[in-house]
């Protein structure tokens, strides 16, 4: 199947700093990528939809000025957590949509563990 | 997007067949049913997708009754490594639907 990578796999940062997470589709082009957040023992929560060449669409309750998303190419989307606080500590997962036949397929990255101290 | 309902958790033993049922009463005509598996600290992994009747691949089978208001993921002869959370999702990605995850089923395989 298609491969989606994330970098870094885990990151620790100090409160108040910004952290950038990259999501890449390695063997296909993705006009649409998604960013999720997952807290321990909970399900994935969709944060935003990232569209290549246009502004991201954020879900209700997600601060767009805090979680900056850039989808500058067909294989790369980035999520920047600005002015991170301990409550932003979570597991961040991206996915990329690949158009294939009748139904689009969605592939998930391995996730990025963010710890804010 | 159609809302889905799954059991919160299930236990089974190695070598058994495990069936996880998902209810999706409001499924739309163009919606597909997709199941994902997630291990701790990993991204979800696609298991199987179907529209109606039965779909089988190398890891699982998916049974969908005629009214499509539910579906059952069947895992044959599970092993300890099948311990994971399983998510049932319903949607039509051709309509640019976004994937919204429900709570999933936490499957625990016992030796």
PDB file of C-alpha atoms in Angstrom:
ATOM      1  CA  UNK A   1       0.000   0.000   0.000  1.00  0.00           C
ATOM      2  CA  UNK A   2       0.886   3.663  -0.163  1.00  0.00           C
ATOM      3  CA  UNK A   3       3.300   5.127   2.378  1.00  0.00           C
ATOM      4  CA  UNK A   4       2.874   8.241   4.465  1.00  0.00           C
ATOM      5  CA  UNK A   5       5.687   9.413   6.700  1.00  0.00           C
ATOM      6  CA  UNK A   6       5.819  11.865   9.560  1.00  0.00           C
ATOM      7  CA  UNK A   7       8.766  13.700  11.010  1.00  0.00           C
ATOM      8  CA  UNK A   8       9.725  13.817  13.767  1.00  0.00           C
ATOM      9  CA  UNK A   9       8.329  10.678  15.374  1.00  0.00           C
ATOM     10  CA  UNK A  10       8.588  12.267  18.789  1.00  0.00           C
ATOM     11  CA  UNK A  11       9.527  15.699  20.027  1.00  0.00           C
ATOM     12  CA  UNK A  12       9.910  17.348  23.409  1.00  0.00           C
ATOM     13  CA  UNK A  13       9.768  21.116  23.597  1.00  0.00           C
ATOM     14  CA  UNK A  14       9.544  23.803  26.210  1.00  0.00           C
ATOM     15  CA  UNK A  15       6.365  25.685  26.891  1.00  0.00           C
ATOM     16  CA  UNK A  16       6.060  28.768  24.688  1.00  0.00           C
ATOM     17  CA  UNK A  17       8.090  27.447  21.789  1.00  0.00           C
ATOM     18  CA  UNK A  18       6.795  26.340  18.383  1.00  0.00           C
ATOM     19  CA  UNK A  19       7.074  22.903  16.863  1.00  0.00           C
ATOM     20  CA  UNK A  20       6.717  21.891  13.226  1.00  0.00           C
ATOM     21  CA  UNK A  21       5.561  18.428  12.202  1.00  0.00           C
ATOM     22  CA  UNK A  22       5.912  17.238   8.613  1.00  0.00           C
ATOM     23  CA  UNK A  23       3.659  14.804   6.785  1.00  0.00           C
ATOM     24  CA  UNK A  24       4.793  13.376   3.466  1.00  0.00           C
ATOM     25  CA  UNK A  25       3.159  11.060   0.974  1.00  0.00           C
ATOM     26  CA  UNK A  26       6.145   9.109  -0.300  1.00  0.00           C
ATOM     27  CA  UNK A  27       4.846   7.361  -3.388  1.00  0.00           C
ATOM     28  CA  UNK A  28       1.755   9.250  -4.434  1.00  0.00           C
ATOM     29  CA  UNK A  29       0.484  12.787  -4.762  1.00  0.00           C
ATOM     30  CA  UNK A  30      -2.075  13.981  -2.275  1.00  0.00           C
ATOM     31  CA  UNK A  31      -4.135  17.078  -2.904  1.00  0.00           C
ATOM     32  CA  UNK A  32      -5.818  16.534   0.445  1.00  0.00           C
ATOM     33  CA  UNK A  33      -4.242  15.654   3.752  1.00  0.00           C
ATOM     34  CA  UNK A  34      -5.767  15.539   7.210  1.00  0.00           C
ATOM     35  CA  UNK A  35      -4.417  16.229  10.672  1.00  0.00           C
ATOM     36  CA  UNK A  36      -5.683  14.402  13.745  1.00  0.00           C
ATOM     37  CA  UNK A  37      -4.892  14.582  17.433  1.00  0.00           C
ATOM     38  CA  UNK A  38      -5.216  11.675  19.807  1.00  0.00           C
ATOM     39  CA  UNK A  39      -5.074  11.727  23.585  1.00  0.00           C
ATOM     40  CA  UNK A  40      -4.342   8.566  25.587  1.00  0.00           C
ATOM     41  CA  UNK A  41      -7.084   5.949  25.480  1.00  0.00           C
ATOM     42  CA  UNK A  42      -9.170   8.139  23.190  1.00  0.00           C
ATOM     43  CA  UNK A  43     -10.087   8.078  19.549  1.00  0.00           C
ATOM     44  CA  UNK A  44      -8.575  10.232  16.837  1.00  0.00           C
ATOM     45  CA  UNK A  45      -9.992  13.730  16.659  1.00  0.00           C
ATOM     46  CA  UNK A  46      -9.918  15.489  13.310  1.00  0.00           C
ATOM     47  CA  UNK A  47      -8.276  18.891  13.603  1.00  0.00           C
ATOM     48  CA  UNK A  48      -8.183  20.155  10.057  1.00  0.00           C
ATOM     49  CA  UNK A  49      -8.229  19.351   6.375  1.00  0.00           C
ATOM     50  CA  UNK A  50      -5.183  20.471   4.451  1.00  0.00           C
ATOM     51  CA  UNK A  51      -5.658  21.298   0.782  1.00  0.00           C
ATOM     52  CA  UNK A  52      -2.724  21.783  -1.560  1.00  0.00           C
ATOM     53  CA  UNK A  53      -2.439  25.371  -2.673  1.00  0.00           C
ATOM     54  CA  UNK A  54      -5.218  26.712  -0.492  1.00  0.00           C
ATOM     55  CA  UNK A  55      -6.064  27.433   3.105  1.00  0.00           C
ATOM     56  CA  UNK A  56      -6.740  24.617   5.498  1.00  0.00           C
ATOM     57  CA  UNK A  57     -10.225  23.968   6.800  1.00  0.00           C
ATOM     58  CA  UNK A  58     -10.315  23.704  10.567  1.00  0.00           C
ATOM     59  CA  UNK A  59     -12.795  21.758  12.654  1.00  0.00           C
ATOM     60  CA  UNK A  60     -14.889  23.561  15.210  1.00  0.00           C
ATOM     61  CA  UNK A  61     -12.952  24.358  18.334  1.00  0.00           C
ATOM     62  CA  UNK A  62      -9.507  24.107  16.738  1.00  0.00           C
ATOM     63  CA  UNK A  63      -7.600  27.385  16.790  1.00  0.00           C
ATOM     64  CA  UNK A  64      -6.230  28.106  13.345  1.00  0.00           C
ATOM     65  CA  UNK A  65      -3.737  30.649  14.668  1.00  0.00           C
ATOM     66  CA  UNK A  66      -2.320  28.119  17.067  1.00  0.00           C
ATOM     67  CA  UNK A  67      -2.179  25.147  14.722  1.00  0.00           C
ATOM     68  CA  UNK A  68      -0.751  26.473  11.468  1.00  0.00           C
ATOM     69  CA  UNK A  69      -1.118  24.187   8.484  1.00  0.00           C
ATOM     70  CA  UNK A  70       0.732  24.580   5.209  1.00  0.00           C
ATOM     71  CA  UNK A  71       0.249  22.292   2.227  1.00  0.00           C
ATOM     72  CA  UNK A  72       2.739  23.745  -0.197  1.00  0.00           C
ATOM     73  CA  UNK A  73       3.184  20.732  -2.453  1.00  0.00           C
ATOM     74  CA  UNK A  74       1.339  17.597  -3.467  1.00  0.00           C
ATOM     75  CA  UNK A  75       3.475  15.470  -1.177  1.00  0.00           C
ATOM     76  CA  UNK A  76       4.011  17.616   1.904  1.00  0.00           C
ATOM     77  CA  UNK A  77       1.826  19.140   4.573  1.00  0.00           C
ATOM     78  CA  UNK A  78       3.152  20.697   7.751  1.00  0.00           C
ATOM     79  CA  UNK A  79       1.515  21.348  11.090  1.00  0.00           C
ATOM     80  CA  UNK A  80       3.099  23.972  13.317  1.00  0.00           C
ATOM     81  CA  UNK A  81       2.019  24.116  16.935  1.00  0.00           C
ATOM     82  CA  UNK A  82       2.716  27.683  17.953  1.00  0.00           C
ATOM     83  CA  UNK A  83       3.397  28.804  21.506  1.00  0.00           C
ATOM     84  CA  UNK A  84       2.986  25.256  22.717  1.00  0.00           C
ATOM     85  CA  UNK A  85       1.646  24.561  26.195  1.00  0.00           C
ATOM     86  CA  UNK A  86       1.593  21.342  28.209  1.00  0.00           C
ATOM     87  CA  UNK A  87      -2.057  20.760  27.264  1.00  0.00           C
ATOM     88  CA  UNK A  88      -0.933  20.528  23.624  1.00  0.00           C
ATOM     89  CA  UNK A  89       0.981  17.376  24.499  1.00  0.00           C
ATOM     90  CA  UNK A  90      -0.615  14.664  22.401  1.00  0.00           C
ATOM     91  CA  UNK A  91      -0.159  12.201  19.573  1.00  0.00           C
ATOM     92  CA  UNK A  92      -0.540  13.937  16.216  1.00  0.00           C
ATOM     93  CA  UNK A  93      -1.385  11.840  13.177  1.00  0.00           C
ATOM     94  CA  UNK A  94      -1.672  12.888   9.564  1.00  0.00           C
ATOM     95  CA  UNK A  95      -3.306  11.114   6.673  1.00  0.00           C
ATOM     96  CA  UNK A  96      -3.178  11.580   2.929  1.00  0.00           C
ATOM     97  CA  UNK A  97      -5.871  10.858   0.416  1.00  0.00           C
ATOM     98  CA  UNK A  98      -4.971   9.020  -2.759  1.00  0.00           C
ATOM     99  CA  UNK A  99      -7.315   8.923  -5.693  1.00  0.00           C
ATOM    100  CA  UNK A 100      -7.489   5.358  -6.959  1.00  0.00           C
ATOM    101  CA  UNK A 101     -10.320   3.958  -8.987  1.00  0.00           C
ATOM    102  CA  UNK A 102     -13.875   4.434  -7.792  1.00  0.00           C
ATOM    103  CA  UNK A 103     -13.126   5.187  -4.180  1.00  0.00           C
ATOM    104  CA  UNK A 104     -10.388   7.359  -2.791  1.00  0.00           C
ATOM    105  CA  UNK A 105      -8.100   5.688  -0.305  1.00  0.00           C
ATOM    106  CA  UNK A 106      -6.743   7.286   2.817  1.00  0.00           C
ATOM    107  CA  UNK A 107      -3.389   6.381   4.296  1.00  0.00           C
ATOM    108  CA  UNK A 108      -2.185   7.332   7.736  1.00  0.00           C
ATOM    109  CA  UNK A 109       1.228   8.342   8.943  1.00  0.00           C
ATOM    110  CA  UNK A 110       2.898   6.703  11.947  1.00  0.00           C
ATOM    111  CA  UNK A 111       2.166   9.662  14.207  1.00  0.00           C
ATOM    112  CA  UNK A 112       4.227  12.210  16.130  1.00  0.00           C
ATOM    113  CA  UNK A 113       4.357  12.222  19.913  1.00  0.00           C
ATOM    114  CA  UNK A 114       4.580  15.798  21.178  1.00  0.00           C
ATOM    115  CA  UNK A 115       5.494  16.470  24.785  1.00  0.00           C
ATOM    116  CA  UNK A 116       5.486  20.042  26.020  1.00  0.00           C
ATOM    117  CA  UNK A 117       7.319  20.619  29.295  1.00  0.00           C
TER     118      UNK A 117
ATOM    119  CA  UNK B   1     -21.255  11.413   7.800  1.00  0.00           C
ATOM    120  CA  UNK B   2     -23.085   8.390   9.161  1.00  0.00           C
ATOM    121  CA  UNK B   3     -22.526   7.859  12.860  1.00  0.00           C
ATOM    122  CA  UNK B   4     -21.256   4.465  13.885  1.00  0.00           C
ATOM    123  CA  UNK B   5     -21.726   2.451  17.051  1.00  0.00           C
ATOM    124  CA  UNK B   6     -19.375  -0.329  18.121  1.00  0.00           C
ATOM    125  CA  UNK B   7     -18.800  -2.259  21.336  1.00  0.00           C
ATOM    126  CA  UNK B   8     -16.302  -0.452  23.520  1.00  0.00           C
ATOM    127  CA  UNK B   9     -14.222  -3.532  24.157  1.00  0.00           C
ATOM    128  CA  UNK B  10     -14.018  -7.256  23.484  1.00  0.00           C
ATOM    129  CA  UNK B  11     -11.907 -10.110  24.779  1.00  0.00           C
ATOM    130  CA  UNK B  12     -11.109 -13.302  22.943  1.00  0.00           C
ATOM    131  CA  UNK B  13      -8.549 -16.092  22.951  1.00  0.00           C
ATOM    132  CA  UNK B  14      -5.807 -17.002  20.565  1.00  0.00           C
ATOM    133  CA  UNK B  15      -6.962 -19.161  17.682  1.00  0.00           C
ATOM    134  CA  UNK B  16     -10.574 -18.036  17.922  1.00  0.00           C
ATOM    135  CA  UNK B  17     -12.551 -16.220  15.276  1.00  0.00           C
ATOM    136  CA  UNK B  18     -13.502 -12.716  16.361  1.00  0.00           C
ATOM    137  CA  UNK B  19     -16.478 -10.832  14.993  1.00  0.00           C
ATOM    138  CA  UNK B  20     -16.880  -7.119  15.666  1.00  0.00           C
ATOM    139  CA  UNK B  21     -20.184  -5.590  14.663  1.00  0.00           C
ATOM    140  CA  UNK B  22     -20.716  -1.958  13.807  1.00  0.00           C
ATOM    141  CA  UNK B  23     -24.087  -0.212  13.511  1.00  0.00           C
ATOM    142  CA  UNK B  24     -24.552   2.588  11.010  1.00  0.00           C
ATOM    143  CA  UNK B  25     -28.284   3.168  10.699  1.00  0.00           C
ATOM    144  CA  UNK B  26     -27.947   6.400   8.729  1.00  0.00           C
ATOM    145  CA  UNK B  27     -25.633   5.123   6.033  1.00  0.00           C
ATOM    146  CA  UNK B  28     -26.152   6.890   2.711  1.00  0.00           C
ATOM    147  CA  UNK B  29     -26.531   5.220  -0.655  1.00  0.00           C
ATOM    148  CA  UNK B  30     -23.043   6.199  -1.806  1.00  0.00           C
ATOM    149  CA  UNK B  31     -21.274   5.452   1.475  1.00  0.00           C
ATOM    150  CA  UNK B  32     -18.643   2.764   1.827  1.00  0.00           C
ATOM    151  CA  UNK B  33     -17.729   0.954   5.038  1.00  0.00           C
ATOM    152  CA  UNK B  34     -14.082   0.900   6.041  1.00  0.00           C
ATOM    153  CA  UNK B  35     -12.334  -0.712   8.981  1.00  0.00           C
ATOM    154  CA  UNK B  36      -9.025   0.387  10.438  1.00  0.00           C
ATOM    155  CA  UNK B  37      -6.745  -1.173  13.036  1.00  0.00           C
ATOM    156  CA  UNK B  38      -4.628   0.875  15.409  1.00  0.00           C
ATOM    157  CA  UNK B  39      -1.844  -0.263  17.711  1.00  0.00           C
ATOM    158  CA  UNK B  40      -0.662   1.957  20.580  1.00  0.00           C
ATOM    159  CA  UNK B  41       1.426   4.912  19.438  1.00  0.00           C
ATOM    160  CA  UNK B  42       0.917   4.105  15.767  1.00  0.00           C
ATOM    161  CA  UNK B  43      -1.265   5.509  13.020  1.00  0.00           C
ATOM    162  CA  UNK B  44      -4.365   3.587  11.945  1.00  0.00           C
ATOM    163  CA  UNK B  45      -3.851   0.862   9.380  1.00  0.00           C
ATOM    164  CA  UNK B  46      -6.407   0.034   6.697  1.00  0.00           C
ATOM    165  CA  UNK B  47      -7.905  -3.440   7.075  1.00  0.00           C
ATOM    166  CA  UNK B  48     -10.783  -3.772   4.672  1.00  0.00           C
ATOM    167  CA  UNK B  49     -13.446  -1.833   2.824  1.00  0.00           C
ATOM    168  CA  UNK B  50     -16.784  -2.831   1.358  1.00  0.00           C
ATOM    169  CA  UNK B  51     -20.089  -1.619   0.008  1.00  0.00           C
ATOM    170  CA  UNK B  52     -22.404  -4.623   0.254  1.00  0.00           C
ATOM    171  CA  UNK B  53     -22.527  -8.396   0.803  1.00  0.00           C
ATOM    172  CA  UNK B  54     -19.140  -9.857   1.611  1.00  0.00           C
ATOM    173  CA  UNK B  55     -15.567  -8.799   1.076  1.00  0.00           C
ATOM    174  CA  UNK B  56     -12.552 -10.902   1.959  1.00  0.00           C
ATOM    175  CA  UNK B  57      -8.860 -10.201   1.891  1.00  0.00           C
ATOM    176  CA  UNK B  58      -5.792 -11.831   3.356  1.00  0.00           C
ATOM    177  CA  UNK B  59      -6.418 -10.551   6.870  1.00  0.00           C
ATOM    178  CA  UNK B  60     -10.176 -10.250   7.370  1.00  0.00           C
ATOM    179  CA  UNK B  61     -13.674 -10.581   6.028  1.00  0.00           C
ATOM    180  CA  UNK B  62     -16.369  -7.956   6.037  1.00  0.00           C
ATOM    181  CA  UNK B  63     -20.019  -8.945   6.079  1.00  0.00           C
ATOM    182  CA  UNK B  64     -22.642  -6.373   5.122  1.00  0.00           C
ATOM    183  CA  UNK B  65     -26.352  -7.263   5.184  1.00  0.00           C
ATOM    184  CA  UNK B  66     -28.718  -6.136   2.467  1.00  0.00           C
ATOM    185  CA  UNK B  67     -29.974  -3.086   4.382  1.00  0.00           C
ATOM    186  CA  UNK B  68     -26.365  -1.998   5.018  1.00  0.00           C
ATOM    187  CA  UNK B  69     -27.312  -0.636   8.436  1.00  0.00           C
ATOM    188  CA  UNK B  70     -24.616  -2.685  10.076  1.00  0.00           C
ATOM    189  CA  UNK B  71     -21.438  -4.517   9.214  1.00  0.00           C
ATOM    190  CA  UNK B  72     -19.324  -7.200  10.833  1.00  0.00           C
ATOM    191  CA  UNK B  73     -15.576  -7.425  10.720  1.00  0.00           C
ATOM    192  CA  UNK B  74     -14.430 -11.014  11.038  1.00  0.00           C
ATOM    193  CA  UNK B  75     -10.877 -11.856  12.064  1.00  0.00           C
ATOM    194  CA  UNK B  76     -10.088 -15.557  11.597  1.00  0.00           C
ATOM    195  CA  UNK B  77      -7.899 -17.337  14.123  1.00  0.00           C
ATOM    196  CA  UNK B  78      -6.669 -14.318  16.042  1.00  0.00           C
ATOM    197  CA  UNK B  79      -3.273 -14.138  17.687  1.00  0.00           C
ATOM    198  CA  UNK B  80      -1.899 -11.999  20.495  1.00  0.00           C
ATOM    199  CA  UNK B  81      -0.661  -9.513  17.902  1.00  0.00           C
ATOM    200  CA  UNK B  82      -4.245  -8.751  16.916  1.00  0.00           C
ATOM    201  CA  UNK B  83      -4.729  -6.926  20.211  1.00  0.00           C
ATOM    202  CA  UNK B  84      -5.542  -3.414  19.032  1.00  0.00           C
ATOM    203  CA  UNK B  85      -8.318  -0.881  18.608  1.00  0.00           C
ATOM    204  CA  UNK B  86     -10.561  -1.416  15.610  1.00  0.00           C
ATOM    205  CA  UNK B  87     -12.464   1.441  14.050  1.00  0.00           C
ATOM    206  CA  UNK B  88     -15.470   1.207  11.764  1.00  0.00           C
ATOM    207  CA  UNK B  89     -15.992   4.223   9.520  1.00  0.00           C
ATOM    208  CA  UNK B  90     -18.655   5.081   7.018  1.00  0.00           C
ATOM    209  CA  UNK B  91     -18.396   7.678   4.309  1.00  0.00           C
ATOM    210  CA  UNK B  92     -17.951   8.462   0.669  1.00  0.00           C
ATOM    211  CA  UNK B  93     -14.468   9.710  -0.005  1.00  0.00           C
ATOM    212  CA  UNK B  94     -15.360  10.592  -3.544  1.00  0.00           C
ATOM    213  CA  UNK B  95     -17.460  13.401  -2.135  1.00  0.00           C
ATOM    214  CA  UNK B  96     -14.425  14.747  -0.333  1.00  0.00           C
ATOM    215  CA  UNK B  97     -15.817  13.383   2.901  1.00  0.00           C
ATOM    216  CA  UNK B  98     -13.416  13.650   5.771  1.00  0.00           C
ATOM    217  CA  UNK B  99     -12.884  10.592   7.927  1.00  0.00           C
ATOM    218  CA  UNK B 100     -14.354  11.055  11.386  1.00  0.00           C
ATOM    219  CA  UNK B 101     -13.417   8.380  13.881  1.00  0.00           C
ATOM    220  CA  UNK B 102     -15.823   6.946  16.422  1.00  0.00           C
ATOM    221  CA  UNK B 103     -14.697   5.445  19.700  1.00  0.00           C
ATOM    222  CA  UNK B 104     -13.616   2.143  18.209  1.00  0.00           C
ATOM    223  CA  UNK B 105     -13.516  -1.327  19.760  1.00  0.00           C
ATOM    224  CA  UNK B 106     -10.621  -2.251  21.985  1.00  0.00           C
ATOM    225  CA  UNK B 107      -9.909  -5.912  21.256  1.00  0.00           C
ATOM    226  CA  UNK B 108      -7.844  -7.831  23.775  1.00  0.00           C
ATOM    227  CA  UNK B 109      -6.587 -11.267  22.794  1.00  0.00           C
ATOM    228  CA  UNK B 110      -5.736 -13.590  25.661  1.00  0.00           C
ATOM    229  CA  UNK B 111      -3.310 -16.522  25.486  1.00  0.00           C
TER     230      UNK B 111
END
